[in-house]
Coordinates of C-alpha atoms in Angstrom, one line a residue:
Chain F
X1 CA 0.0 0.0 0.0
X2 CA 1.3 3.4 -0.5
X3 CA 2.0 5.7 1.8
X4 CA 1.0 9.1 2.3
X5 CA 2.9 11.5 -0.4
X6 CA 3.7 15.3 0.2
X7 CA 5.8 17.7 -2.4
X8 CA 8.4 19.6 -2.2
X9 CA 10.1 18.5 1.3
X10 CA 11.4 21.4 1.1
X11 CA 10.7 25.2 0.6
X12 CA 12.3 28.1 1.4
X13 CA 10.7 31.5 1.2
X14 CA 10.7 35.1 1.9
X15 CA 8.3 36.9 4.2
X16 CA 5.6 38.9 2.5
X17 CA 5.7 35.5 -0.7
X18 CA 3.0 32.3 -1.1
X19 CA 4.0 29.1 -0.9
X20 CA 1.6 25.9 -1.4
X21 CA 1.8 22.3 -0.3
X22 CA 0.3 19.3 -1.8
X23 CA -0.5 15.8 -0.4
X24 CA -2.1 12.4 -1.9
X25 CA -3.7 10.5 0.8
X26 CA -3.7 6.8 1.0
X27 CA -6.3 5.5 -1.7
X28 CA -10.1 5.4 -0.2
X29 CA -9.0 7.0 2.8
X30 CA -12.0 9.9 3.6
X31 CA -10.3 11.7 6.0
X32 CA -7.3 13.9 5.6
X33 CA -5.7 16.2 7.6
X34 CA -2.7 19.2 7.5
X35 CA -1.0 19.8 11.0
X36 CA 1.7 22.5 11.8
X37 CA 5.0 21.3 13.9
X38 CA 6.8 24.0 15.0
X39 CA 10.6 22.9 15.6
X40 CA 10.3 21.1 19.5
X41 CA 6.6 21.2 19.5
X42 CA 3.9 18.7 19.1
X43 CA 1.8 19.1 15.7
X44 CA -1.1 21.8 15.8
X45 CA -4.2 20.6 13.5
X46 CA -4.3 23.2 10.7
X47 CA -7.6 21.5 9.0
X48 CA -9.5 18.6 8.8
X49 CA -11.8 17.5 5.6
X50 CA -13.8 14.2 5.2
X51 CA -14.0 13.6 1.6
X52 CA -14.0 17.0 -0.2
X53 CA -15.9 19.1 2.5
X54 CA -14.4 21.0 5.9
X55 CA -14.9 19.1 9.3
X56 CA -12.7 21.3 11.3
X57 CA -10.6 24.8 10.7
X58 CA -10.8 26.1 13.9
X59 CA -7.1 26.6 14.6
X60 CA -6.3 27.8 10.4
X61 CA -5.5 31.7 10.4
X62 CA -7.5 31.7 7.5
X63 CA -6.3 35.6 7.0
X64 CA -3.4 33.8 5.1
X65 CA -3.8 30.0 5.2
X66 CA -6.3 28.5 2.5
X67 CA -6.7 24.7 1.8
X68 CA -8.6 23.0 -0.4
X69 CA -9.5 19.0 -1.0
X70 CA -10.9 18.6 -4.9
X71 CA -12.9 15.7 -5.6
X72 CA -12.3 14.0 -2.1
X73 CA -8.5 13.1 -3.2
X74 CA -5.9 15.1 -3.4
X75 CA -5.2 18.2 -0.7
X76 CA -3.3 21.9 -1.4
X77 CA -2.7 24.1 1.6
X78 CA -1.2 27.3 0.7
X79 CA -0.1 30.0 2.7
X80 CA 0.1 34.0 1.8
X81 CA 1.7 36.1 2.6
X82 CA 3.8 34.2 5.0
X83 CA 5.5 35.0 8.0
X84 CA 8.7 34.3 9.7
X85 CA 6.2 32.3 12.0
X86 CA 5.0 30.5 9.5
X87 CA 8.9 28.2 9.2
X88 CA 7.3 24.5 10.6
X89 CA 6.8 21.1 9.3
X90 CA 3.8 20.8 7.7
X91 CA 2.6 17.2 7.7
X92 CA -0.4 15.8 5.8
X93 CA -2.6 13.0 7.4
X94 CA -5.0 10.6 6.2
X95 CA -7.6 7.8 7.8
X96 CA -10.0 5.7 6.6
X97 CA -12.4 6.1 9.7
X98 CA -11.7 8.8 12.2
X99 CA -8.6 8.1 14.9
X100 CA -8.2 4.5 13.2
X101 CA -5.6 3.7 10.5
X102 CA -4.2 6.9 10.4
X103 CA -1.1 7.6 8.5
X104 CA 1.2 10.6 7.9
X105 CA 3.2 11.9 5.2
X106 CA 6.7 12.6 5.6
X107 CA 6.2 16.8 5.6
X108 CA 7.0 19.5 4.1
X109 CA 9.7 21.5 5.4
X110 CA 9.2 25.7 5.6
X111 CA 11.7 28.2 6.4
X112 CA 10.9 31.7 6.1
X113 CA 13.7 34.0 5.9
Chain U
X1 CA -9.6 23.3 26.5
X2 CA -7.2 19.6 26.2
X3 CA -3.7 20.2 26.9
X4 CA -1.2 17.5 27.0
X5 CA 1.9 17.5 28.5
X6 CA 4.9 15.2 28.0
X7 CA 7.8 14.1 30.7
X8 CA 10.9 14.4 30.0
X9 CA 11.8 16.6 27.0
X10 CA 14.3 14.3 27.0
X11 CA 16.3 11.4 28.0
X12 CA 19.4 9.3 27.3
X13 CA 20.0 5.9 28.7
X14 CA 22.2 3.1 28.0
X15 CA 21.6 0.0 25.9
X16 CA 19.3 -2.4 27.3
X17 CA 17.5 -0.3 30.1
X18 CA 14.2 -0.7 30.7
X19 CA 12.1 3.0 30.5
X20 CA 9.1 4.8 30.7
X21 CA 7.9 7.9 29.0
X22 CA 5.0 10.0 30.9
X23 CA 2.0 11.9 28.9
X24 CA -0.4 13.7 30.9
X25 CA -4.2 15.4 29.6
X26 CA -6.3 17.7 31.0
X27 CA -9.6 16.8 30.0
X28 CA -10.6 12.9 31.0
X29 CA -13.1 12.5 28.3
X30 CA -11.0 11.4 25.7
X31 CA -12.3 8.8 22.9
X32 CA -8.7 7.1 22.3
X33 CA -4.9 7.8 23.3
X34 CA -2.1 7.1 20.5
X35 CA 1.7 7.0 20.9
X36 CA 3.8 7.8 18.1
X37 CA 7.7 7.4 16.8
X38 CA 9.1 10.6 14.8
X39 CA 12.3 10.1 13.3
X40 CA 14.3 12.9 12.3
X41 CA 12.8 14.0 9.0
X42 CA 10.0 11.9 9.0
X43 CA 6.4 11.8 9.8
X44 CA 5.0 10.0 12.5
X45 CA 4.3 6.6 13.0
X46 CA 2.1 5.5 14.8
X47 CA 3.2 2.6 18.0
X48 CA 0.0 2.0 19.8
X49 CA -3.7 3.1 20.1
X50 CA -5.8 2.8 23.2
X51 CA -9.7 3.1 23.4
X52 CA -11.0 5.0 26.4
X53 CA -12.7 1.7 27.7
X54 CA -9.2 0.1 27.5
X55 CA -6.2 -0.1 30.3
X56 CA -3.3 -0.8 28.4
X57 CA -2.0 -1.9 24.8
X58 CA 0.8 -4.2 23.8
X59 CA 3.4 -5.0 20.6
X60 CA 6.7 -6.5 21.2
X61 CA 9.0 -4.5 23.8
X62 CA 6.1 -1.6 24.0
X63 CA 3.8 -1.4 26.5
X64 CA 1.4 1.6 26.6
X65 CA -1.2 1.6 29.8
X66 CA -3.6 4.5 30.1
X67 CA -5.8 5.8 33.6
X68 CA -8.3 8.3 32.5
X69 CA -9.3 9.4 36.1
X70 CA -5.4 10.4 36.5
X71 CA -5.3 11.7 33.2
X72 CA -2.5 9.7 32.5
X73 CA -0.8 7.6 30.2
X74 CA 2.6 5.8 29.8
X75 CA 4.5 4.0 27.5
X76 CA 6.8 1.2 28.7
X77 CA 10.1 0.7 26.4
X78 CA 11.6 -2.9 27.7
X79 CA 15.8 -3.9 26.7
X80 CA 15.6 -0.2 24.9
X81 CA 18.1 -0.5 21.4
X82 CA 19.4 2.2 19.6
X83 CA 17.3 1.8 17.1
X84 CA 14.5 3.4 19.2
X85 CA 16.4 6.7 19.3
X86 CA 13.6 8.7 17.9
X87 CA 10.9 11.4 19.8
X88 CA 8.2 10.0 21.2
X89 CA 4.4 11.9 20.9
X90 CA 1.3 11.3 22.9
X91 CA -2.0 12.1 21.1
X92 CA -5.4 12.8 22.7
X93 CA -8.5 12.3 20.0
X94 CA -11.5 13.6 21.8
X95 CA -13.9 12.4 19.1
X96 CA -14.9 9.8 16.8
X97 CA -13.7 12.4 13.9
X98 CA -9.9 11.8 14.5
X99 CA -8.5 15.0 15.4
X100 CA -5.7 14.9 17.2
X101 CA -3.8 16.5 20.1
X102 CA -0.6 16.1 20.5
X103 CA 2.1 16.5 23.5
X104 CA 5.1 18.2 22.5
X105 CA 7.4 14.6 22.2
X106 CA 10.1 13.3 24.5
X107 CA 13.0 12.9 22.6
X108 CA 14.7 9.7 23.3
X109 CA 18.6 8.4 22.9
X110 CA 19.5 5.3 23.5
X111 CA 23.7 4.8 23.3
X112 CA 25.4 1.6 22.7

């Protein structure tokens, strides 16, 4: 089975420019998610989308941060204008029901200079 | 609000010691605990899940037991190997819908 997949692991930006991310979940998995890990911190849940529709953005500072699932598959989070605290891992997430079987990406690293 | 807290930040121990890594929560009513393995670079991977109605949770040398009156959870490392230098994360879900809340890791090295 293949895994989760995220591109580029690796971006560096300037403040003020947009940056996206984009993840492919595991085939038939529903849910998919995009958490923020700030270097020595536990991820944050950015969003949360079950098929192609929003469960939860409580925690997305949607003054910059947009993110959008299309036909229930494939995931783009992008982010504009960044900050400098914006520089974080930004993983991707996917389960086929809920809590159960879930399974990250590897991440996308950010710096922000 | 669920805020989870992990003890140590980190820890380094010999070859073949025996350890345990403490996670704490806030808010009892949780619907499942996870521990995960993060290797530098990587995403998580995830070690054990157990259900609220559920004490503890076993594979191989890991042993993860949860108390939801205490709001606590630990996960048991037996004849550590320094192959399971990595950071270790505690997750809360407080629902059926899987989201997630996470600890901030203890980072674990184990030295030949």
């Amino acid at each position: 089975e293949a895994g989760v997949a995220q591109s580029p692991r690796y971006k560096i930006i300037e403040k003020r420019q947009s940056v996206a991310f984009w993840c492919n979940p595991i085939s038939g998995h529903a849910t998919l998610y995009w958490y923020q890990q700030i270097l020595g911190q536990g991820p944050k849940l950015l969003i949360q989308f079950q098929n192609n529709g929003v469960v939860d953005d409580s925690q997305l500072p949607k003054d910059r941060f947009s993110a959008e699932r299309l036909k229930g598959v494939d995931s783009t989070l992008k982010i504009q204008p960044a900050k400098l605290e914006d520089s974080a891992v930004y993983l991707c997430a996917s389960s086929s029901t809920g809590a159960y079987g879930y399974t990250f990406g590897s991440g996308t690293r950010l710096t922000v200079v | 609000k669920q805020e989870v807290t992990q003890i140590p930040a980190a820890l380094s121990v010999p070859e073949g010691e025996n350890l345990v890594l403490n996670c704490s929560f806030t808010d009892s009513a949780i619907y499942n605990l996870q521990w995960f393995r993060q290797d530098p670079g990587k995403g998580l991977t995830s070690l054990l899940l157990i259900q609220s109605s559920q004490r503890e949770q076993t594979s191989g040398r890991l042993n993860a037991s949860l108390d939801k009156s205490s709001g606590r959870s630990t996960l048991y490392i037996a004849a550590s190997q320094p192959g399971d230098s990595a950071t270790y994360l505690c997750a809360v879900g407080g629902d059926q819908g899987g989201k997630l809340i996470f600890g901030q890791g203890t980072e674990l090295s184990v030295k030949p």
